[in-house]
């Protein structure tokens, strides 16, 4: 029997998301989510393609090991268990791969040790990713398991973009450099955008704007990332749902010396209580637009600050690339918020960028163009699919041998 299925696992700090895909037709055979792991009431929702609607459970789930054992049980109940011969591999999302992991990698002891070594630069994410990997390795030690890194797509950035202008010895000692995140999405969306233009990725330059709750921009030349807005951590760059993005780093010293705040308090302020939520109390773009329509000035200002930063990055990456074939919007805000796309591109006609109001306002599921027909630079909406990209990369690495 041929093995054509890939289980994709995304183990977050308190959640596990998963999808089982059949790579013959990229169909989802099952999807699910375990939330609030380690809290008093955890939630588990499993949705098989066949066999009725979603199944839900609530109750305490102590840790990632318990969560993944439950996932394995639910899959087995649908005849899709981890012991099924059709399962070719498990693909794990791993947030931080440092400089070393430039591509998806089959997991062995050395790879585990390296992901562990990177914990100081990804203290929230890599331990959760490791817990997921260790559990599934214990359940199926013989099955190929692949780490797909959020940082990998950005490892092609030249040193001029990846290095901060700080003392080189200090930076190297503490592995301080710009790594970038959301790489799986930037890779997928830039490739799909080339497809939408009927071209090979090697022929096109694309600015990708991944605007979800977390948000990042990337400049992709001929299929390779040459710059991205997130840095050592996901805090740098665009204004996000709850993160500040770019800021004078001296704000931090000021808050310490004058505001009397600790490093942990400032970390929480900048990562959880800044960005849109810090500016206006809401981080959901739908709610912000409703408030703007009702005349709310704070929501308006938050939106304007968000757009101003976005425009700056479009301009900066235009200059980095020299020639731009397309600007692609993706993720929750980028795919759904027509006013964000319109405002981000407004006034950039001189750069060949324009939006067709009707196309932009129309809803659609797949990748689509929202620029006028003869625009010099295409503006595209390209739904991201990180799970499919992880499954595709995993299967490309191990599928041929199974
Ligand atoms: P993440 O994966 O970073 O959690 P998503 O890519 O799912 O985020 O994006 C979530 C965000 O997308 C929400 O916070 C909200 O601001 C925005 N969003 C979702 N749907 C819409 C919509 N229909 N219109 C405008 N914004 C939306």
CSV table of C-alpha atoms and ligand atoms in Angstrom, one decimal:
chain,number,residue,atom,x,y,z
A,1,UNK,CA,0.0,0.0,0.0
A,2,UNK,CA,1.4,3.4,-0.8
A,3,UNK,CA,1.8,5.9,1.9
A,4,UNK,CA,0.4,9.2,0.8
A,5,UNK,CA,-0.8,10.8,4.0
A,6,UNK,CA,0.9,13.5,6.1
A,7,UNK,CA,-0.1,14.6,9.6
A,8,UNK,CA,0.8,18.2,10.2
A,9,UNK,CA,1.2,19.3,13.8
A,10,UNK,CA,1.5,22.8,15.1
A,11,UNK,CA,2.2,22.7,18.8
A,12,UNK,CA,1.9,26.1,20.4
A,13,UNK,CA,2.6,27.1,24.0
A,14,UNK,CA,-0.9,26.1,25.2
A,15,UNK,CA,-2.5,24.6,22.0
A,16,UNK,CA,-2.0,21.9,19.4
A,17,UNK,CA,-3.5,22.3,15.9
A,18,UNK,CA,-3.4,19.4,13.5
A,19,UNK,CA,-4.5,18.4,10.0
A,20,UNK,CA,-4.2,15.0,8.3
A,21,UNK,CA,-3.8,15.4,4.5
A,22,UNK,CA,-3.9,13.0,1.6
A,23,UNK,CA,-1.2,14.3,-0.7
A,24,UNK,CA,-2.6,12.6,-3.8
A,25,UNK,CA,-5.3,15.3,-4.0
A,26,UNK,CA,-4.3,17.5,-1.0
A,27,UNK,CA,-7.6,16.6,0.7
A,28,UNK,CA,-8.0,17.2,4.5
A,29,UNK,CA,-9.0,13.9,6.0
A,30,UNK,CA,-9.3,15.3,9.5
A,31,UNK,CA,-8.5,18.6,11.3
A,32,UNK,CA,-8.5,19.5,15.0
A,33,UNK,CA,-7.5,21.8,17.8
A,34,UNK,CA,-6.7,21.3,21.4
A,35,UNK,CA,-6.8,24.6,23.4
A,36,UNK,CA,-5.9,25.7,26.9
A,37,UNK,CA,-3.5,22.8,27.6
A,38,UNK,CA,-2.4,22.9,31.2
A,39,UNK,CA,-5.4,25.0,32.3
A,40,UNK,CA,-8.3,23.8,34.4
A,41,UNK,CA,-10.7,23.5,31.5
A,42,UNK,CA,-9.0,22.5,28.2
A,43,UNK,CA,-11.0,22.1,24.9
A,44,UNK,CA,-10.6,19.6,22.2
A,45,UNK,CA,-12.3,19.7,18.8
A,46,UNK,CA,-11.8,17.0,16.2
A,47,UNK,CA,-13.4,17.2,12.8
A,48,UNK,CA,-13.1,14.2,10.4
A,49,UNK,CA,-13.9,14.6,6.7
A,50,UNK,CA,-16.1,11.5,6.9
A,51,UNK,CA,-18.0,10.2,10.0
A,52,UNK,CA,-20.2,13.0,11.1
A,53,UNK,CA,-19.6,16.5,12.4
A,54,UNK,CA,-17.0,17.7,14.8
A,55,UNK,CA,-16.5,15.8,18.1
A,56,UNK,CA,-15.8,18.0,21.1
A,57,UNK,CA,-14.5,17.3,24.6
A,58,UNK,CA,-13.8,19.5,27.5
A,59,UNK,CA,-11.9,18.8,30.7
A,60,UNK,CA,-8.4,19.1,32.0
A,61,UNK,CA,-5.6,18.1,29.5
A,62,UNK,CA,-2.3,18.4,31.5
A,63,UNK,CA,0.3,18.7,28.8
A,64,UNK,CA,1.3,18.3,25.2
A,65,UNK,CA,1.9,14.6,25.7
A,66,UNK,CA,-1.7,14.1,27.0
A,67,UNK,CA,-3.1,16.3,24.2
A,68,UNK,CA,-1.3,14.4,21.4
A,69,UNK,CA,-2.3,11.0,22.8
A,70,UNK,CA,-5.9,12.2,22.6
A,71,UNK,CA,-5.3,13.3,19.0
A,72,UNK,CA,-3.9,9.9,18.2
A,73,UNK,CA,-7.0,8.2,19.8
A,74,UNK,CA,-9.5,10.4,17.9
A,75,UNK,CA,-7.7,9.7,14.6
A,76,UNK,CA,-7.7,6.0,15.3
A,77,UNK,CA,-11.4,6.1,16.0
A,78,UNK,CA,-11.8,7.3,12.4
A,79,UNK,CA,-9.5,4.6,11.0
A,80,UNK,CA,-6.8,7.2,10.5
A,81,UNK,CA,-4.5,6.2,13.4
A,82,UNK,CA,-0.8,6.9,13.6
A,83,UNK,CA,-0.2,3.2,13.0
A,84,UNK,CA,-1.9,3.3,9.6
A,85,UNK,CA,0.4,2.1,6.8
A,86,UNK,CA,-0.9,5.0,4.6
A,87,UNK,CA,0.7,7.5,6.9
A,88,UNK,CA,4.0,8.6,5.2
A,89,UNK,CA,5.2,11.1,7.7
A,90,UNK,CA,4.5,13.7,10.4
A,91,UNK,CA,5.4,17.3,9.6
A,92,UNK,CA,6.0,19.6,12.6
A,93,UNK,CA,5.9,23.3,12.5
A,94,UNK,CA,9.0,24.5,14.4
A,95,UNK,CA,9.2,28.3,15.0
A,96,UNK,CA,12.9,28.9,15.3
A,97,UNK,CA,15.5,27.1,13.2
A,98,UNK,CA,18.2,29.7,13.7
A,99,UNK,CA,20.8,30.1,10.9
A,100,UNK,CA,21.5,26.4,10.6
A,101,UNK,CA,18.1,25.1,9.3
A,102,UNK,CA,17.6,26.4,5.9
A,103,UNK,CA,15.2,23.7,4.7
A,104,UNK,CA,12.8,21.1,6.1
A,105,UNK,CA,14.8,18.5,8.0
A,106,UNK,CA,14.1,14.9,9.0
A,107,UNK,CA,14.3,14.8,12.7
A,108,UNK,CA,16.9,12.8,14.6
A,109,UNK,CA,18.7,13.3,17.9
A,110,UNK,CA,21.1,15.9,16.5
A,111,UNK,CA,18.2,17.9,15.1
A,112,UNK,CA,16.4,17.7,18.4
A,113,UNK,CA,19.5,18.9,20.2
A,114,UNK,CA,19.8,21.9,17.9
A,115,UNK,CA,16.2,22.9,18.3
A,116,UNK,CA,16.7,22.7,22.0
A,117,UNK,CA,19.9,24.9,21.7
A,118,UNK,CA,17.8,27.6,20.1
A,119,UNK,CA,15.4,27.9,23.1
A,120,UNK,CA,17.0,31.1,24.4
A,121,UNK,CA,16.0,32.9,21.2
A,122,UNK,CA,12.5,31.3,21.1
A,123,UNK,CA,11.6,30.7,24.8
A,124,UNK,CA,7.9,30.4,24.2
A,125,UNK,CA,7.7,28.5,21.0
A,126,UNK,CA,10.6,26.0,20.7
A,127,UNK,CA,9.8,24.1,24.0
A,128,UNK,CA,6.2,23.5,22.9
A,129,UNK,CA,7.3,22.4,19.4
A,130,UNK,CA,9.8,20.0,21.0
A,131,UNK,CA,7.2,18.6,23.4
A,132,UNK,CA,5.0,17.8,20.3
A,133,UNK,CA,7.9,16.1,18.5
A,134,UNK,CA,9.0,14.0,21.4
A,135,UNK,CA,5.5,12.7,22.0
A,136,UNK,CA,4.9,11.6,18.4
A,137,UNK,CA,8.5,10.1,18.2
A,138,UNK,CA,7.6,8.0,21.3
A,139,UNK,CA,4.3,6.9,19.7
A,140,UNK,CA,5.8,6.1,16.2
A,141,UNK,CA,9.7,5.9,16.5
A,142,UNK,CA,9.9,4.3,13.1
A,143,UNK,CA,7.9,6.9,11.2
A,144,UNK,CA,9.8,9.8,9.4
A,145,UNK,CA,9.1,13.1,11.2
A,146,UNK,CA,10.1,16.3,9.6
A,147,UNK,CA,10.7,19.8,11.1
A,148,UNK,CA,9.5,22.6,8.9
A,149,UNK,CA,10.9,25.9,10.3
A,150,UNK,CA,9.2,29.3,10.3
A,151,UNK,CA,12.6,30.9,9.8
A,152,UNK,CA,13.9,28.7,7.0
A,153,UNK,CA,12.5,30.8,4.0
A,154,UNK,CA,14.3,33.8,5.4
A,155,UNK,CA,17.8,32.3,5.6
A,156,UNK,CA,18.5,33.5,2.1
A,157,UNK,CA,18.5,37.1,3.3
A,158,UNK,CA,21.9,38.7,2.7
A,159,UNK,CA,24.0,39.8,5.7
A,160,UNK,CA,23.2,43.4,4.9
A,161,UNK,CA,19.5,42.7,5.7
A,162,UNK,CA,20.0,40.1,8.4
A,163,UNK,CA,22.5,41.9,10.6
A,164,UNK,CA,21.6,44.6,13.1
A,165,UNK,CA,24.1,47.5,13.2
A,166,UNK,CA,25.4,46.7,16.6
A,167,UNK,CA,28.8,45.5,17.8
A,168,UNK,CA,29.5,42.3,15.9
A,169,UNK,CA,31.1,40.3,18.7
A,170,UNK,CA,28.2,41.0,21.1
A,171,UNK,CA,25.7,40.1,18.4
A,172,UNK,CA,27.4,36.9,17.5
A,173,UNK,CA,28.0,35.8,21.1
A,174,UNK,CA,24.2,36.1,21.8
A,175,UNK,CA,23.1,35.0,18.3
A,176,UNK,CA,21.4,38.4,17.7
A,177,UNK,CA,20.4,38.9,14.1
A,178,UNK,CA,17.2,39.1,12.1
A,179,UNK,CA,15.7,35.7,11.5
A,180,UNK,CA,12.2,36.5,10.4
A,181,UNK,CA,9.1,34.4,10.9
A,182,UNK,CA,5.9,33.3,9.1
A,183,UNK,CA,8.3,31.9,6.5
A,184,UNK,CA,6.1,29.0,5.5
A,185,UNK,CA,3.4,31.5,4.6
A,186,UNK,CA,5.7,33.8,2.8
A,187,UNK,CA,7.1,30.9,0.8
A,188,UNK,CA,3.6,29.6,-0.1
A,189,UNK,CA,2.1,32.9,-0.9
A,190,UNK,CA,5.0,34.2,-3.1
A,191,UNK,CA,4.9,30.9,-5.1
A,192,UNK,CA,1.1,31.1,-5.5
A,193,UNK,CA,1.4,34.7,-6.6
A,194,UNK,CA,3.8,33.8,-9.3
A,195,UNK,CA,1.3,31.1,-10.4
A,196,UNK,CA,-1.4,33.7,-10.5
A,197,UNK,CA,0.7,35.7,-12.9
A,198,UNK,CA,1.3,32.6,-15.0
A,199,UNK,CA,5.0,32.7,-14.3
A,200,UNK,CA,7.7,30.7,-12.6
A,201,UNK,CA,8.7,31.9,-9.1
A,202,UNK,CA,12.2,32.5,-10.3
A,203,UNK,CA,10.9,35.1,-12.8
A,204,UNK,CA,9.0,37.4,-10.4
A,205,UNK,CA,9.7,39.8,-7.5
A,206,UNK,CA,6.9,39.9,-4.9
A,207,UNK,CA,6.2,41.9,-1.8
A,208,UNK,CA,4.2,39.6,0.5
A,209,UNK,CA,2.1,41.2,3.3
A,210,UNK,CA,1.1,38.6,5.8
A,211,UNK,CA,-1.5,40.5,7.9
A,212,UNK,CA,-3.0,38.3,10.6
A,213,UNK,CA,-3.0,39.0,14.3
A,214,UNK,CA,0.8,38.7,14.0
A,215,UNK,CA,1.9,40.5,10.8
A,216,UNK,CA,5.0,40.6,8.7
A,217,UNK,CA,6.1,41.8,5.2
A,218,UNK,CA,8.7,40.2,3.0
A,219,UNK,CA,10.6,41.1,-0.1
A,220,UNK,CA,11.0,38.0,-2.4
A,221,UNK,CA,13.3,38.2,-5.4
A,222,UNK,CA,13.0,35.3,-7.9
A,223,UNK,CA,11.5,33.0,-5.3
A,224,UNK,CA,14.1,33.8,-2.6
A,225,UNK,CA,13.5,36.1,0.4
A,226,UNK,CA,15.9,39.1,0.5
A,227,UNK,CA,14.3,41.0,3.4
A,228,UNK,CA,11.5,40.5,6.0
A,229,UNK,CA,10.1,42.7,8.7
A,230,UNK,CA,10.3,40.5,11.8
A,231,UNK,CA,13.7,40.2,13.4
A,232,UNK,CA,15.3,38.4,16.3
A,233,UNK,CA,11.7,37.8,17.5
A,234,UNK,CA,8.3,38.4,16.0
A,235,UNK,CA,8.1,41.9,17.7
A,236,UNK,CA,9.8,43.9,15.0
A,237,UNK,CA,8.2,45.4,11.9
A,238,UNK,CA,4.6,46.1,11.2
A,239,UNK,CA,1.9,47.3,13.7
A,240,UNK,CA,0.2,44.1,14.7
A,241,UNK,CA,-2.9,43.0,16.7
A,242,UNK,CA,-1.1,43.3,20.1
A,243,UNK,CA,2.6,44.0,19.2
A,244,UNK,CA,4.1,47.4,18.7
A,245,UNK,CA,6.4,46.5,15.7
A,246,UNK,CA,9.2,49.0,15.0
A,247,UNK,CA,10.1,51.5,17.7
A,248,UNK,CA,13.1,53.4,19.0
A,249,UNK,CA,14.8,50.8,21.2
A,250,UNK,CA,15.5,53.6,23.7
A,251,UNK,CA,11.8,53.5,24.6
A,252,UNK,CA,12.7,50.4,26.6
A,253,UNK,CA,15.5,52.1,28.6
A,254,UNK,CA,13.2,55.0,29.2
A,255,UNK,CA,10.4,52.7,30.6
A,256,UNK,CA,13.0,51.0,32.8
A,257,UNK,CA,14.7,54.1,34.1
A,258,UNK,CA,11.9,56.6,34.2
A,259,UNK,CA,8.8,54.3,34.3
A,260,UNK,CA,10.3,51.9,36.8
A,261,UNK,CA,9.2,48.9,34.7
A,262,UNK,CA,10.9,45.5,34.7
A,263,UNK,CA,12.1,43.7,31.5
A,264,UNK,CA,9.2,41.2,31.8
A,265,UNK,CA,6.7,44.0,32.2
A,266,UNK,CA,8.0,45.8,29.1
A,267,UNK,CA,8.0,42.5,27.2
A,268,UNK,CA,4.3,42.0,28.1
A,269,UNK,CA,3.5,45.6,27.2
A,270,UNK,CA,5.2,45.5,23.8
A,271,UNK,CA,4.0,42.0,22.8
A,272,UNK,CA,0.5,41.8,24.4
A,273,UNK,CA,-0.7,45.3,25.1
A,274,UNK,CA,0.5,47.3,22.1
A,275,UNK,CA,-0.2,47.5,18.4
A,276,UNK,CA,-3.9,47.9,17.6
A,277,UNK,CA,-5.1,46.8,21.0
A,278,UNK,CA,-2.9,49.2,22.8
A,279,UNK,CA,-3.9,52.1,20.5
A,280,UNK,CA,-7.6,51.6,20.6
A,281,UNK,CA,-8.6,48.7,22.8
A,282,UNK,CA,-9.5,46.3,19.9
A,283,UNK,CA,-7.3,44.1,17.8
A,284,UNK,CA,-9.9,42.7,15.5
A,285,UNK,CA,-9.9,44.7,12.3
A,286,UNK,CA,-13.7,44.0,11.8
A,287,UNK,CA,-14.5,45.7,15.1
A,288,UNK,CA,-12.1,48.6,14.3
A,289,UNK,CA,-13.8,49.2,11.0
A,290,UNK,CA,-17.2,49.1,12.7
A,291,UNK,CA,-16.0,51.7,15.2
A,292,UNK,CA,-14.5,53.9,12.4
A,293,UNK,CA,-17.8,53.8,10.5
A,294,UNK,CA,-19.5,55.0,13.8
A,295,UNK,CA,-17.2,58.0,13.9
A,296,UNK,CA,-14.7,56.7,16.6
A,297,UNK,CA,-11.6,58.8,16.5
A,298,UNK,CA,-9.3,56.4,18.5
A,299,UNK,CA,-10.1,53.5,16.1
A,300,UNK,CA,-9.5,55.9,13.2
A,301,UNK,CA,-6.0,56.8,14.5
A,302,UNK,CA,-5.1,53.2,15.2
A,303,UNK,CA,-6.1,52.3,11.6
A,304,UNK,CA,-4.1,55.2,10.3
A,305,UNK,CA,-1.0,54.3,12.2
A,306,UNK,CA,-1.4,50.6,11.0
A,307,UNK,CA,-1.6,51.8,7.4
A,308,UNK,CA,1.2,54.3,7.7
A,309,UNK,CA,3.6,51.6,8.8
A,310,UNK,CA,2.4,49.2,6.1
A,311,UNK,CA,2.9,51.8,3.4
A,312,UNK,CA,6.5,52.5,4.7
A,313,UNK,CA,7.3,48.8,4.3
A,314,UNK,CA,5.8,48.6,0.8
A,315,UNK,CA,8.0,51.6,-0.2
A,316,UNK,CA,11.1,50.1,1.5
A,317,UNK,CA,10.7,46.7,-0.1
A,318,UNK,CA,10.0,48.3,-3.5
A,319,UNK,CA,13.4,50.0,-3.1
A,320,UNK,CA,15.1,46.8,-2.0
A,321,UNK,CA,13.7,44.9,-4.9
A,322,UNK,CA,14.1,47.6,-7.6
A,323,UNK,CA,11.5,46.0,-9.7
A,324,UNK,CA,8.2,44.7,-8.3
A,325,UNK,CA,5.8,42.4,-10.2
A,326,UNK,CA,3.2,42.0,-7.5
A,327,UNK,CA,2.2,42.9,-4.0
A,328,UNK,CA,0.3,40.0,-2.3
A,329,UNK,CA,-2.0,40.4,0.7
A,330,UNK,CA,-2.6,37.4,2.9
A,331,UNK,CA,-3.8,36.1,6.3
A,332,UNK,CA,-6.9,37.2,8.3
A,333,UNK,CA,-6.7,40.9,7.7
A,334,UNK,CA,-4.9,40.8,4.3
A,335,UNK,CA,-7.4,38.3,2.8
A,336,UNK,CA,-10.6,39.8,4.3
A,337,UNK,CA,-10.2,43.5,5.0
A,338,UNK,CA,-10.7,45.4,1.6
A,339,UNK,CA,-10.3,48.8,3.3
A,340,UNK,CA,-6.8,47.9,4.5
A,341,UNK,CA,-5.7,46.9,1.0
A,342,UNK,CA,-7.3,50.0,-0.4
A,343,UNK,CA,-5.6,52.3,2.1
A,344,UNK,CA,-2.2,50.6,1.9
A,345,UNK,CA,-2.0,51.1,-1.8
A,346,UNK,CA,-3.7,54.5,-2.0
A,347,UNK,CA,-1.4,57.2,-3.5
A,348,UNK,CA,1.2,54.7,-4.8
A,349,UNK,CA,0.2,55.2,-8.5
A,350,UNK,CA,3.6,56.6,-9.1
A,351,UNK,CA,5.0,53.2,-8.2
A,352,UNK,CA,2.6,51.5,-10.6
A,353,UNK,CA,0.4,50.3,-7.8
A,354,UNK,CA,-3.4,50.7,-8.0
A,355,UNK,CA,-6.5,48.9,-6.8
A,356,UNK,CA,-9.7,48.2,-8.7
A,357,UNK,CA,-12.5,49.1,-6.2
A,358,UNK,CA,-14.9,46.5,-7.5
A,359,UNK,CA,-12.5,43.6,-7.6
A,360,UNK,CA,-11.2,44.6,-4.2
A,361,UNK,CA,-14.6,44.7,-2.6
A,362,UNK,CA,-15.7,41.3,-4.2
A,363,UNK,CA,-15.4,38.2,-2.0
A,364,UNK,CA,-13.6,35.2,-3.2
A,365,UNK,CA,-12.0,32.0,-1.9
A,366,UNK,CA,-9.0,31.4,-4.1
A,367,UNK,CA,-6.0,33.6,-5.2
A,368,UNK,CA,-7.2,36.6,-7.2
A,369,UNK,CA,-6.0,39.9,-8.6
A,370,UNK,CA,-7.5,43.2,-7.3
A,371,UNK,CA,-5.5,45.6,-9.4
A,372,UNK,CA,-6.8,47.1,-12.7
A,373,UNK,CA,-6.1,45.0,-15.8
A,374,UNK,CA,-3.2,47.0,-17.2
A,375,UNK,CA,-1.5,48.0,-13.9
A,376,UNK,CA,2.3,47.9,-13.9
A,377,UNK,CA,2.3,46.0,-10.6
A,378,UNK,CA,-0.3,43.4,-9.8
A,379,UNK,CA,-2.0,43.6,-6.4
A,380,UNK,CA,-3.2,40.1,-5.4
A,381,UNK,CA,-5.2,38.5,-2.5
A,382,UNK,CA,-3.7,35.1,-1.9
A,383,UNK,CA,-5.1,33.0,0.9
A,384,UNK,CA,-2.3,31.4,2.9
A,385,UNK,CA,-2.3,27.7,3.7
A,386,UNK,CA,0.6,27.0,6.1
A,387,UNK,CA,-0.6,23.5,6.9
A,388,UNK,CA,-0.7,22.5,3.2
A,389,UNK,CA,2.8,24.0,2.7
A,390,UNK,CA,4.2,22.1,5.7
A,391,UNK,CA,2.6,18.9,4.3
A,392,UNK,CA,3.9,19.6,0.8
A,393,UNK,CA,7.5,20.2,2.1
A,394,UNK,CA,7.3,17.1,4.4
A,395,UNK,CA,6.0,14.9,1.6
A,396,UNK,CA,8.6,16.2,-0.9
A,397,UNK,CA,11.3,15.2,1.6
A,398,UNK,CA,10.1,11.7,2.6
A,399,UNK,CA,7.2,10.8,0.3
A,400,UNK,CA,9.2,9.4,-2.5
A,401,UNK,CA,10.9,6.9,-0.3
A,402,UNK,CA,7.8,5.5,1.3
B,1,LIG,P1,-3.2,34.6,13.4
B,1,LIG,O1,-3.0,33.3,12.6
B,1,LIG,O2,-2.1,35.5,13.5
B,1,LIG,O3,-3.9,34.4,14.7
B,1,LIG,P2,-5.2,35.2,11.4
B,1,LIG,O4,-4.4,35.2,10.1
B,1,LIG,O5,-6.2,34.2,11.6
B,1,LIG,O6,-4.3,35.5,12.6
B,1,LIG,O7,-6.0,36.7,11.4
B,1,LIG,C1,-6.8,37.0,12.5
B,1,LIG,C2,-7.2,38.5,12.3
B,1,LIG,O8,-7.8,38.7,11.0
B,1,LIG,C3,-8.3,38.9,13.3
B,1,LIG,O9,-7.7,39.4,14.5
B,1,LIG,C4,-9.0,40.0,12.5
B,1,LIG,O10,-8.3,41.3,12.8
B,1,LIG,C5,-8.7,39.7,11.1
B,1,LIG,N1,-9.9,39.3,10.3
B,1,LIG,C6,-10.5,38.1,10.3
B,1,LIG,N2,-11.6,38.1,9.5
B,1,LIG,C7,-11.7,39.4,9.1
B,1,LIG,C8,-12.7,40.0,8.2
B,1,LIG,N3,-13.7,39.4,7.7
B,1,LIG,N4,-12.5,41.4,8.0
B,1,LIG,C9,-11.5,42.0,8.6
B,1,LIG,N5,-10.6,41.5,9.4
B,1,LIG,C10,-10.7,40.1,9.6
